[in-house]
Short mmCIF file of C-alpha atoms in Angstrom, two decimals:
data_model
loop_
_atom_site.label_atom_id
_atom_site.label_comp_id
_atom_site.label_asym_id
_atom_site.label_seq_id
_atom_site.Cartn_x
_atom_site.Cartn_y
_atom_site.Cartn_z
CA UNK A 1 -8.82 -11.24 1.42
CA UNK A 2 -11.37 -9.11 -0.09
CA UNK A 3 -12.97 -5.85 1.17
CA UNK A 4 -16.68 -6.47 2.09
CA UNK A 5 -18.24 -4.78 -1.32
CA UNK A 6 -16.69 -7.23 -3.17
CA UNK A 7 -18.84 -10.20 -2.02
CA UNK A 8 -21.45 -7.62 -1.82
CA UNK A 9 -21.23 -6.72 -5.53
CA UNK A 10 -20.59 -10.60 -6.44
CA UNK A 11 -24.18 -10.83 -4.65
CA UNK A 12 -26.26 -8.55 -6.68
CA UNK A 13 -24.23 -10.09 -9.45
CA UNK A 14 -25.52 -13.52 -8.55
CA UNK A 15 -29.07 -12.48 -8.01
CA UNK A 16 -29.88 -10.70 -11.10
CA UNK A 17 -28.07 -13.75 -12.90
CA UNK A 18 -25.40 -10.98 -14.50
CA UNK A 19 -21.60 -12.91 -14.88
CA UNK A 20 -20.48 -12.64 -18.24
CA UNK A 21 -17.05 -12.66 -19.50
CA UNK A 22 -15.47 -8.90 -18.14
CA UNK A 23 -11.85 -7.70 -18.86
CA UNK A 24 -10.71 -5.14 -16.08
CA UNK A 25 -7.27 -3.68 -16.46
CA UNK A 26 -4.68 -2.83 -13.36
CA UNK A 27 -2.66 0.43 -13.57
CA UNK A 28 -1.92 4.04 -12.40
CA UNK A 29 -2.68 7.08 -13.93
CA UNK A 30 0.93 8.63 -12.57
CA UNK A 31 4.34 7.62 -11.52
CA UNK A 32 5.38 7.82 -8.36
CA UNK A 33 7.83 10.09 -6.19
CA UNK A 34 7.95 12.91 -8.98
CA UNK A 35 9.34 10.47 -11.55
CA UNK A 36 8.65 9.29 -14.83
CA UNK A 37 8.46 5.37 -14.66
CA UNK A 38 7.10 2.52 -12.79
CA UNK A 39 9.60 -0.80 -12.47
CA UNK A 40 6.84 -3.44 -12.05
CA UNK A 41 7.33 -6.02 -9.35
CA UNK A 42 4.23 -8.27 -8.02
CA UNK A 43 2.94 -9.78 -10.55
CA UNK A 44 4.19 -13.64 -8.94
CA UNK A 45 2.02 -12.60 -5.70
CA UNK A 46 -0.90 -12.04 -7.70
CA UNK A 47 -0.72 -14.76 -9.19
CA UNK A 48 -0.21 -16.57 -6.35
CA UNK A 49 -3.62 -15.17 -4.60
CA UNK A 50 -5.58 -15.49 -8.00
CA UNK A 51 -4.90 -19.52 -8.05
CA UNK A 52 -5.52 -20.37 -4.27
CA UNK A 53 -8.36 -17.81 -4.12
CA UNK A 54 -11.23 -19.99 -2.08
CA UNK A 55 -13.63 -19.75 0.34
CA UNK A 56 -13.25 -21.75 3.22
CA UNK A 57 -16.26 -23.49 5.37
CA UNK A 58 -15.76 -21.48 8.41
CA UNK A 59 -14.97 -17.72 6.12
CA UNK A 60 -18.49 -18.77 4.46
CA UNK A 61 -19.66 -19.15 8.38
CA UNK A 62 -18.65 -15.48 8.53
CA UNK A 63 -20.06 -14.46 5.95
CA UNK A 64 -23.48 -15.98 6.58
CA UNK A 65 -23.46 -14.39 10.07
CA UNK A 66 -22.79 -10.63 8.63
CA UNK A 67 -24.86 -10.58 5.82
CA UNK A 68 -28.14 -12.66 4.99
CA UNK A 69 -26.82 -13.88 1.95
CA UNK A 70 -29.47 -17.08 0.15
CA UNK A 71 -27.59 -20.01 0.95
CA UNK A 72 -27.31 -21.09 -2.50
CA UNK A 73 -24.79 -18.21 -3.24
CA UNK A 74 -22.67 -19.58 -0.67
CA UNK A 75 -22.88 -22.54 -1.86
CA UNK A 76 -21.78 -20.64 -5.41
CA UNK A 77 -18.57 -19.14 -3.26
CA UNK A 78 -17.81 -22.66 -1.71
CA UNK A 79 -17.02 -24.08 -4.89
CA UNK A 80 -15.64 -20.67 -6.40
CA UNK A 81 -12.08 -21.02 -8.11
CA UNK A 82 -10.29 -18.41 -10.77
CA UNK A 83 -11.00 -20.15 -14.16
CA UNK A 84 -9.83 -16.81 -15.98
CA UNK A 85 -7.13 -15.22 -17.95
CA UNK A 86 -4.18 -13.27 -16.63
CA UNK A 87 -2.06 -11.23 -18.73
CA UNK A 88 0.99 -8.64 -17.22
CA UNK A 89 4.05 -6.71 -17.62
CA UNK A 90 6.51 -9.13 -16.69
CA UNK A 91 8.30 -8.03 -13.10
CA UNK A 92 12.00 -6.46 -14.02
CA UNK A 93 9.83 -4.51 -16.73
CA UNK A 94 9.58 -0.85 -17.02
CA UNK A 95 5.74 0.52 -16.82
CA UNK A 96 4.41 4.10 -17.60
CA UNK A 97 1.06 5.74 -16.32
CA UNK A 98 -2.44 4.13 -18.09
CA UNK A 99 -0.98 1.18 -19.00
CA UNK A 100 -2.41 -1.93 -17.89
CA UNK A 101 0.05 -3.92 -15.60
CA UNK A 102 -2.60 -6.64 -15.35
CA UNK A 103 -5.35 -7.80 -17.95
CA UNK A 104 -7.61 -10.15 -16.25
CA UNK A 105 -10.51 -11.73 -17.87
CA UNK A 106 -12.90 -13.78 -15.91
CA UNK A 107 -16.74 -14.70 -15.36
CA UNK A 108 -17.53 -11.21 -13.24
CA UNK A 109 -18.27 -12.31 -9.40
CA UNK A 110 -14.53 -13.83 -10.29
CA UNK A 111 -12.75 -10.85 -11.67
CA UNK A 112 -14.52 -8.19 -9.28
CA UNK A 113 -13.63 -10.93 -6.16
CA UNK A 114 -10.18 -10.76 -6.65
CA UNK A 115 -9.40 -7.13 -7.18
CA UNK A 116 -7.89 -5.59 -3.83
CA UNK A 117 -6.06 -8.78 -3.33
CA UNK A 118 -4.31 -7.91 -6.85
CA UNK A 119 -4.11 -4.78 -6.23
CA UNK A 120 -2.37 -4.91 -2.73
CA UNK A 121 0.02 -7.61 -4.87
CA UNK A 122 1.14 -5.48 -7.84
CA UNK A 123 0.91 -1.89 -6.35
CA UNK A 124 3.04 -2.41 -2.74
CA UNK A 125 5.85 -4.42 -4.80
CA UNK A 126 5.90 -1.76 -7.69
CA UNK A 127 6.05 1.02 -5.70
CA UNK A 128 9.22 -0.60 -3.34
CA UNK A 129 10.54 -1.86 -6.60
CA UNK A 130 10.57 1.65 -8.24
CA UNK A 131 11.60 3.60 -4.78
CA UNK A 132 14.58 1.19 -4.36
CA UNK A 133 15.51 1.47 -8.41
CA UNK A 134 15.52 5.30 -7.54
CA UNK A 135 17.45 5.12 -4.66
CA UNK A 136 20.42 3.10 -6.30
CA UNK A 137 20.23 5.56 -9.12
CA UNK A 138 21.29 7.94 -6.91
CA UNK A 139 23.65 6.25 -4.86
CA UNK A 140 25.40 4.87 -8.11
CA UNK A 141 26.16 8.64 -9.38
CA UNK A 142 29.82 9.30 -10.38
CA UNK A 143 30.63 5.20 -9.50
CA UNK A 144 29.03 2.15 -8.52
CA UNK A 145 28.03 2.36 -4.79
CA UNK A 146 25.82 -0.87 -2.71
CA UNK A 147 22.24 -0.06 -1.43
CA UNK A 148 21.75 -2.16 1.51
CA UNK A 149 17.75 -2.75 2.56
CA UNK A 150 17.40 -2.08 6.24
CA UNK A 151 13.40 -1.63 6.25
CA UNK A 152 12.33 -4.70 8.36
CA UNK A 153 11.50 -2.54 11.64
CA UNK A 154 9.46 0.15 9.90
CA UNK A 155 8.20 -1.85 6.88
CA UNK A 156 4.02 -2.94 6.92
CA UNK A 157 5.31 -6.00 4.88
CA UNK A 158 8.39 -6.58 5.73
CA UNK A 159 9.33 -9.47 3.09
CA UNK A 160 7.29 -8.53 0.36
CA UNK A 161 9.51 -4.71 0.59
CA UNK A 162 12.95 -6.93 0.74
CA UNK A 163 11.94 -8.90 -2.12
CA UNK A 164 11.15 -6.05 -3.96
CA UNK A 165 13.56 -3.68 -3.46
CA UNK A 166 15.84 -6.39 -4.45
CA UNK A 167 14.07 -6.53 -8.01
CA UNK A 168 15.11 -2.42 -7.86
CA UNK A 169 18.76 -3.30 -7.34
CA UNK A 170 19.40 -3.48 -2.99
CA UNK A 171 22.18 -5.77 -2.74
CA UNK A 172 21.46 -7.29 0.51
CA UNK A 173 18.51 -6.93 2.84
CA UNK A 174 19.11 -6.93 7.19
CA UNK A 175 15.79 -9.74 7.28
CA UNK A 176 17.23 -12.84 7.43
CA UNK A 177 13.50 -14.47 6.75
CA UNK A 178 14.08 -12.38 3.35
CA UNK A 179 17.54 -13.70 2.81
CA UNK A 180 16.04 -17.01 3.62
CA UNK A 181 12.96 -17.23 1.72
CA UNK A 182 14.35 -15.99 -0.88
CA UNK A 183 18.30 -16.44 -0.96
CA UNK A 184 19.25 -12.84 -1.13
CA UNK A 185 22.39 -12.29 0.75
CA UNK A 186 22.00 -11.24 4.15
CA UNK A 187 23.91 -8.07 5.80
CA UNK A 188 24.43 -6.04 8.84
CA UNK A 189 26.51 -4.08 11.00
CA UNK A 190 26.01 -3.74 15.32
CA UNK A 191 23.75 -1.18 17.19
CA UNK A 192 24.74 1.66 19.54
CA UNK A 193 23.67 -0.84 22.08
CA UNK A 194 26.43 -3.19 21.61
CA UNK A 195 28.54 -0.44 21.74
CA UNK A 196 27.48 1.49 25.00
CA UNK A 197 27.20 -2.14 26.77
CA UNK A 198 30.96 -1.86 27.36
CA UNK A 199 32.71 0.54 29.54
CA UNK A 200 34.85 1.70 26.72
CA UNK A 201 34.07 1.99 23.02
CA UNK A 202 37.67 1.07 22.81
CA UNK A 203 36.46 -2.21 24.49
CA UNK A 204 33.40 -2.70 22.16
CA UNK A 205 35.49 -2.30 19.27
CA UNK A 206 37.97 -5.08 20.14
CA UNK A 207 35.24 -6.93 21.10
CA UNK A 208 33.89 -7.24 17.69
CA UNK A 209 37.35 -7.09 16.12
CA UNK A 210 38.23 -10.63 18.40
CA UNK A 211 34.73 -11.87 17.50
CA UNK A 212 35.00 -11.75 13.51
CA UNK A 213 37.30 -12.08 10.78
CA UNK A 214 35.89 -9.15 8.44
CA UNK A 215 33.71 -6.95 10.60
CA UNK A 216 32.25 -3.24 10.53
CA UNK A 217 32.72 -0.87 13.88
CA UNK A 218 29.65 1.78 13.97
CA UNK A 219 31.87 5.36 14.86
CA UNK A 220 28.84 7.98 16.29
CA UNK A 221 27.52 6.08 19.37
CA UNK A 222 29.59 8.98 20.95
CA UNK A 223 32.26 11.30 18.89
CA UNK A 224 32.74 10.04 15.09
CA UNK A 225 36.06 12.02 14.82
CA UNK A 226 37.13 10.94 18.14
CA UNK A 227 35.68 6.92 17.27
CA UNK A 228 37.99 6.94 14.05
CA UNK A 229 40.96 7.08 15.70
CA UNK A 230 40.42 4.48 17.75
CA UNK A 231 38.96 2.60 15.36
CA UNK A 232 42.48 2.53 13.04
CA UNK A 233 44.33 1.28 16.27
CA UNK A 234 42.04 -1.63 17.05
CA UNK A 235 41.81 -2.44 13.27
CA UNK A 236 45.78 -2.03 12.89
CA UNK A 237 46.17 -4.56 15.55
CA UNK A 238 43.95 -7.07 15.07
CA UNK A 239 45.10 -7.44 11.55
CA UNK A 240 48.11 -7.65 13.18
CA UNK A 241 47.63 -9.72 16.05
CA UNK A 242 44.77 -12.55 14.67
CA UNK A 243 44.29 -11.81 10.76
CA UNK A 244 41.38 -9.76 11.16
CA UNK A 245 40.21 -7.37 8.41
CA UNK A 246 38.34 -4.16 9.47
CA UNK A 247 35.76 -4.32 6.49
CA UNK A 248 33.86 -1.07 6.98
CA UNK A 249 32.76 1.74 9.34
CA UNK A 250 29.33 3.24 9.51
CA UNK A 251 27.74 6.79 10.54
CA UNK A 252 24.23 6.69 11.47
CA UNK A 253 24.06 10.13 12.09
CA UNK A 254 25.72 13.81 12.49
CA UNK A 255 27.76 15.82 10.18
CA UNK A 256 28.06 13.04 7.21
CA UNK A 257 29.43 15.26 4.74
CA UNK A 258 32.20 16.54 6.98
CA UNK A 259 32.42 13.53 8.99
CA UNK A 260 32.77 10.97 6.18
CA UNK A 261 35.39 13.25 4.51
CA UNK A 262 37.13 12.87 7.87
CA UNK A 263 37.37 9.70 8.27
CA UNK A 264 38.41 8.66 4.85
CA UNK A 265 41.26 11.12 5.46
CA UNK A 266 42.04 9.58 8.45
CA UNK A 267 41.84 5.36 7.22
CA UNK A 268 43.92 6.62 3.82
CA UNK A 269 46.79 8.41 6.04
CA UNK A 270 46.89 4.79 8.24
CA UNK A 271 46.98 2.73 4.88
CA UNK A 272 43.30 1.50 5.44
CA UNK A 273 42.01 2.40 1.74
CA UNK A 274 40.20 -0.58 1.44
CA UNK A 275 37.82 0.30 4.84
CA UNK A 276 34.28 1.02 3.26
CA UNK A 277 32.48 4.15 4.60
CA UNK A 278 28.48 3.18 5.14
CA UNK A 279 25.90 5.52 6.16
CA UNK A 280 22.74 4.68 7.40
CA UNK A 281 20.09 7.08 8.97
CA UNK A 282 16.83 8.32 7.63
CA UNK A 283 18.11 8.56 3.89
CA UNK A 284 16.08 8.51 0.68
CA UNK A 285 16.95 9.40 -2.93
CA UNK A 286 17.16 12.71 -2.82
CA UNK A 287 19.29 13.01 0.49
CA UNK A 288 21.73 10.76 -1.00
CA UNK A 289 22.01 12.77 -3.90
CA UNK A 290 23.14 15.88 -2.06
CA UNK A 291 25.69 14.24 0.04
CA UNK A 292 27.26 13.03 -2.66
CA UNK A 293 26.54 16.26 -4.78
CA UNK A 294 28.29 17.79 -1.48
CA UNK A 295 31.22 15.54 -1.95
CA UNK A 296 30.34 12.97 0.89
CA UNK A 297 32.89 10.08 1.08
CA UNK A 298 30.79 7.43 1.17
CA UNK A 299 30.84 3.79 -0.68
CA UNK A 300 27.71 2.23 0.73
CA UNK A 301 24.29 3.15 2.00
CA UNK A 302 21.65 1.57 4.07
CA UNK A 303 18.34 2.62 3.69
CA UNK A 304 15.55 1.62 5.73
CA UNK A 305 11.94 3.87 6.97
CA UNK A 306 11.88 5.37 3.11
CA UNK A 307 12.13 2.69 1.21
CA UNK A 308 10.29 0.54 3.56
CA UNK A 309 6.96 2.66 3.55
CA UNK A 310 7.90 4.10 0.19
CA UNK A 311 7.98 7.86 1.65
CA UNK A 312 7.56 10.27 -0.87
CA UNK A 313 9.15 13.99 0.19
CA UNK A 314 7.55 16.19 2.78
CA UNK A 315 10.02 19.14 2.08
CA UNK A 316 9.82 18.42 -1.31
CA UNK A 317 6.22 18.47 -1.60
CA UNK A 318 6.11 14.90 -3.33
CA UNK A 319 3.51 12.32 -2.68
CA UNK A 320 4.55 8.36 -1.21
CA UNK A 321 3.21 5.66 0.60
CA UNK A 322 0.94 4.39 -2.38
CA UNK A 323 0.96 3.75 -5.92
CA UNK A 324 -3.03 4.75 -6.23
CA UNK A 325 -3.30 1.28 -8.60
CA UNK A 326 -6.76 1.33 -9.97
CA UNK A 327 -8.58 -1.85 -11.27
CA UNK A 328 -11.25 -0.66 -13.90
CA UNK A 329 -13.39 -2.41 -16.15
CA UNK A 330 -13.24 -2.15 -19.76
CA UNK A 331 -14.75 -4.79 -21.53
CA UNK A 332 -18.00 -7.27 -20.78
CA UNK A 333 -19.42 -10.29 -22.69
CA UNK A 334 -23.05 -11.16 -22.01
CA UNK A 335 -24.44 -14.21 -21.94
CA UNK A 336 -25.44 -14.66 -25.26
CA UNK A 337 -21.96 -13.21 -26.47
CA UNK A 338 -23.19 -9.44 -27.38
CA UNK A 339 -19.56 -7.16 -26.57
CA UNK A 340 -19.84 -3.91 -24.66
CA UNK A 341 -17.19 -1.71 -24.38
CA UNK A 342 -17.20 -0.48 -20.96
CA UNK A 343 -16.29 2.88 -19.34
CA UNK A 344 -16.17 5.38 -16.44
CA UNK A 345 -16.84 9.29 -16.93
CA UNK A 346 -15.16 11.29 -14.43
CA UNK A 347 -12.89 13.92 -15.78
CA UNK A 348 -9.13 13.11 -14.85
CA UNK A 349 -10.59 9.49 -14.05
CA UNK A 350 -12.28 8.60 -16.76
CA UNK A 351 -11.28 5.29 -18.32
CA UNK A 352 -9.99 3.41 -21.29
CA UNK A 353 -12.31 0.76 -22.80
CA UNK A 354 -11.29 -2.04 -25.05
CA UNK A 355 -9.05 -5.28 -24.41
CA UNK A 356 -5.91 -3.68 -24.82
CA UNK A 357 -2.49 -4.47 -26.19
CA UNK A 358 0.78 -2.29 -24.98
CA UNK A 359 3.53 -1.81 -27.69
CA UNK A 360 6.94 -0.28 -27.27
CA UNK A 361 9.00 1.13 -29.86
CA UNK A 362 12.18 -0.57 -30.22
CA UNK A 363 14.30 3.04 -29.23
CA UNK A 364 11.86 4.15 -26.53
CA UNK A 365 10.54 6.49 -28.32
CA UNK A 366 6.98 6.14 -27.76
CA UNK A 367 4.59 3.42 -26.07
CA UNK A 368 1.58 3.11 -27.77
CA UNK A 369 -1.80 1.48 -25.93
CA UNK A 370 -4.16 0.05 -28.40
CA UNK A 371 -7.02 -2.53 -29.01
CA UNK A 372 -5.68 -6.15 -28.89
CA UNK A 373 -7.14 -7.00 -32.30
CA UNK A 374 -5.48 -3.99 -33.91
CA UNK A 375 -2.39 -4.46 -35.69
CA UNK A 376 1.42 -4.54 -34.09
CA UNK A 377 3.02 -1.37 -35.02
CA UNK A 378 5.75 -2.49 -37.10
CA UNK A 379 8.94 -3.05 -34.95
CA UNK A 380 7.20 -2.52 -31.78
CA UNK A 381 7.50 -5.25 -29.19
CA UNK A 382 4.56 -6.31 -26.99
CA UNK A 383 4.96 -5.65 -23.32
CA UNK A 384 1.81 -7.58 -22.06
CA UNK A 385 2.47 -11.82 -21.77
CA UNK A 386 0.14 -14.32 -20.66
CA UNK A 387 0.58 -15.13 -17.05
CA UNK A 388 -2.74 -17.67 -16.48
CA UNK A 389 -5.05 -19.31 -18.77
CA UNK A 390 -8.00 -21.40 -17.81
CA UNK A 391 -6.86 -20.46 -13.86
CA UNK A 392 -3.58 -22.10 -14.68
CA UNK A 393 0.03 -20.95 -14.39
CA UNK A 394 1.80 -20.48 -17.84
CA UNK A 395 4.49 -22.54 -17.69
CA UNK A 396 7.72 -20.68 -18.16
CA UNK A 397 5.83 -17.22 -17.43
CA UNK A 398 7.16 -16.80 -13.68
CA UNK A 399 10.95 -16.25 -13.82
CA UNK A 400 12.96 -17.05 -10.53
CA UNK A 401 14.07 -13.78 -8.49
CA UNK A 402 17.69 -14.01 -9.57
CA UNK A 403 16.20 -13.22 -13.50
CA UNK A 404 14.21 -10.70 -12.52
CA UNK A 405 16.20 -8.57 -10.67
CA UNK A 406 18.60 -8.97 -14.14
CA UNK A 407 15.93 -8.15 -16.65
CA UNK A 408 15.18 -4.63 -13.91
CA UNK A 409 18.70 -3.96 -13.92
CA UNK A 410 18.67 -4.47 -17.85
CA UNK A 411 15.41 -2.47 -18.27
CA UNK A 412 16.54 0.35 -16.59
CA UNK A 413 19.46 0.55 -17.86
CA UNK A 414 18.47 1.12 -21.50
CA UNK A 415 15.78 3.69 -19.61
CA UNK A 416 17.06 6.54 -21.65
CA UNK A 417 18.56 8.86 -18.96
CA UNK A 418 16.12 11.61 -18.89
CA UNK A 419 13.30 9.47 -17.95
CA UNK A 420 15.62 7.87 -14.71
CA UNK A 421 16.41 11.48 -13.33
CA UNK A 422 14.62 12.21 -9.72
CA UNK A 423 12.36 14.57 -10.93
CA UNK A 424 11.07 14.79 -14.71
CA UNK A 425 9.62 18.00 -16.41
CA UNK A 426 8.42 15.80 -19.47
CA UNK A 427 6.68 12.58 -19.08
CA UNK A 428 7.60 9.29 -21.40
CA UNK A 429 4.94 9.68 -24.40
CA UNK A 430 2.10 6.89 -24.18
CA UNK A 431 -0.10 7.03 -27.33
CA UNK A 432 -3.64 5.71 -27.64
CA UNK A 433 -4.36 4.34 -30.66
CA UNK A 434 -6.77 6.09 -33.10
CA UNK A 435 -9.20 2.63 -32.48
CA UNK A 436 -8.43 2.72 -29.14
CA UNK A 437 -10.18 6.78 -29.05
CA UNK A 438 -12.89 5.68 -31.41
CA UNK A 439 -13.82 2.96 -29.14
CA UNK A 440 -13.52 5.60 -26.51
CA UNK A 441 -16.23 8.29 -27.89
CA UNK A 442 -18.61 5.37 -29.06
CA UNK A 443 -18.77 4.09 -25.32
CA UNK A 444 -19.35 7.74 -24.17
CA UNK A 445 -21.72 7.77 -26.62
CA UNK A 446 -23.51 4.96 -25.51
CA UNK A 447 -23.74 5.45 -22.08
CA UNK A 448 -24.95 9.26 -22.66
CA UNK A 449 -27.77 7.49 -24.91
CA UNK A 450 -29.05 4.82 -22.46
CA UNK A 451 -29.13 7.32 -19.31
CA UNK A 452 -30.91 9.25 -21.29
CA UNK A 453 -33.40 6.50 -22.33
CA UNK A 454 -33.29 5.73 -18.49
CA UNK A 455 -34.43 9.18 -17.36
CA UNK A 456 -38.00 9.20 -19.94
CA UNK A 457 -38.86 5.97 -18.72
CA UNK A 458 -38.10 7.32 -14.96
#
């Protein structure tokens, strides 16, 4: 679970004897979908890969047979284990662009080994996270309304986007190896195939009524306006006849504004108030918003393709489908303990040296990203925690899923509002420190200096 210049680099590492202490840091240098924030989820499957991280005999067999690596530096890999230091953002936290999600501090050929594995962890779950906290946003305008995961058949990791859009505030997910894994309740309605199977959709839909106690009946396998109707009368009597509740209906497709408007006219005229309206079918954020903008009658939503491949907006002309996590070093220790502040110069890209601290003030006001040994802005709280130590766990510093998906819901909620809308004009304000910049221009400095040193000897 690396990509091939990572063993690469941990070669030339190993051969020119170069593996002193190095800090990278994780982040992104924007939020995603047009937005202002990041809701960080991941952080327990990095973990997870940095402590089993290992070579095995027959992966070192690979590796042998695609590259003539010296034996002895397989022999380095086969005993290989992360011995370093992890701090993060806690998942359920809010994040902002340069901020480091992830500190990690390790002997080098460790640190530069592990980072697509923790970036693959921390970027995937943050983007579902923050897609899914956007889409509930949306559907939870004017009253609270359910978001329903239905991403399994379109998502590239199925379990890893249920688990994470949980964290963002789904209330169920359609996976039951989600809902199993990870005890999330499990929810679903029937497909147009169970309908059509019958001669009738009269038939279907006492079919289902017979078969459950609460059930949903899906209305636009054929005519939703025309499905209602029958719908009420086969709900009507099997309350009647055997006690069972019709729950919910569901659109999937057609006229939703009109058509949900319909049919709640139609369930409230029969007495039915309490029959849900879900719709379902190729919804995102910002479709959600105008149907309910539009007056849509809807109580529930399922949500599947865009939150599953975290889709940005084609007619909107907003990017998805990846977070664009970098993992940069900032920091290096030699081996005889001389500190070098490390950097990259590339406009836009350039990056942050320094082992940083994050500090938020106390009424969002500001986050400020400065050098860990400079002092905590008074009031401020520190956002990064200590996740591993020595390659081992914290104990205490991986919460169960239940207390994450609080602490999100919490987070976001004191968001302040401007920063939660859609699409944001003005970003949250992330300061760096005046040590922090000072650090900055003397690295720039020094690198200028020693190329230039390099090109007279050249």
């Amino acid at each position: 679970m690396t990509d091939m210049y990572h063993p690469d680099s941990a070669y030339v590492s190993w051969r020119t004897g170069q593996n002193g202490l190095t800090t990278f840091d994780l982040y992104t240098r924007k939020a995603p979908f047009g937005g202002a924030y990041l809701l960080v989820a991941g952080i327990e499957a990095a973990v997870e890969f940095a402590q089993s991280f290992r070579y095995t005999d027959d992966e070192l067999k690979f590796l042998a047979h695609i590259r003539d690596y010296d034996s002895a530096f397989l022999d380095e890999l086969a005993e290989l284990r992360f011995t370093g230091e992890l701090l993060a953002i806690p998942e359920g936290s809010i994040a902002f662009p340069h901020e480091p999600i992830l500190r990690v501090t390790a002997p080098f050929r460790e640190a530069i080994l592990l980072e697509a594995g923790l970036l693959q962890a921390v970027g995937l779950s943050t983007l579902i996270a923050t897609k899914a906290s956007r889409i509930v946003y949306a559907a939870e305008q004017g009253h609270p309304r359910r978001v329903s995961e239905f991403a399994f058949r379109r998502a590239q990791e199925p379990m890893t986007v249920a688990r994470a859009a949980y964290i963002g505030g789904c209330s169920s997910t359609s996976l039951l190896n989600a809902a199993y894994e990870y005890r999330l309740p499990a929810t679903g309605t029937v497909p147009h195939a169970l309908i059509e199977m019958y001669p009738t959709e009269q038939q279907a839909f006492e079919a289902i009524a017979e078969a459950y106690n609460r059930y949903t009946l899906l209305l636009d396998t054929y005519d939703a306006r025309r499905a209602i109707l029958t719908a009420i009368e086969v709900g009507l009597r099997s309350q009647e006849t055997l006690g069972h509740t019709l729950a919910a209906v569901r659109l999937d497709s057609g006229d939703l504004v009109a058509d949900t408007i319909y049919v709640r006219e139609q369930l409230d005229k029969a007495g039915l108030h309490s029959v849900r309206i879900l719709a379902s079918g190729d919804l995102d954020e910002w479709k959600i918003q105008e149907l309910l903008q539009a007056g849509a009658a809807i109580d529930s939503f399922g949500v599947g393709t865009a939150l599953g491949s975290g889709a940005g907006s084609v007619e909107r002309q907003i990017e998805g489908g990846s977070l664009g996590t970098v993992y940069k070093e900032a920091w290096y220790v030699d081996e005889i303990g001389t500190e070098y502040p490390k950097i990259k110069i590339a406009g836009a890209k350039s990056t942050w040296p320094g082992k940083k601290e994050i500090y938020r003030h106390p009424n969002w006001q500001e986050d400020v990203i400065q050098l860990s040994h400079e002092p905590r802005p008074d009031n401020y709280h520190r956002l990064l925690k200590p996740i591993m130590r020595n390659g081992e766990i914290v104990p205490g510093s991986l919460p169960p899923l239940s207390e994450i998906r609080e602490l999100a819901q919490y987070n976001l909620n004191l968001l302040p509002e401007h920063y939660r809308q859609l699409t944001v004009e003005d970003p949250y304000p992330v300061r760096f420190s005046e040590g922090l910049q000072s650090l900055r221009k003397q690295a720039i400095e020094m690198v200028g200096s020693s190329n230039l040193n390099d090109s007279k000897l050249a």
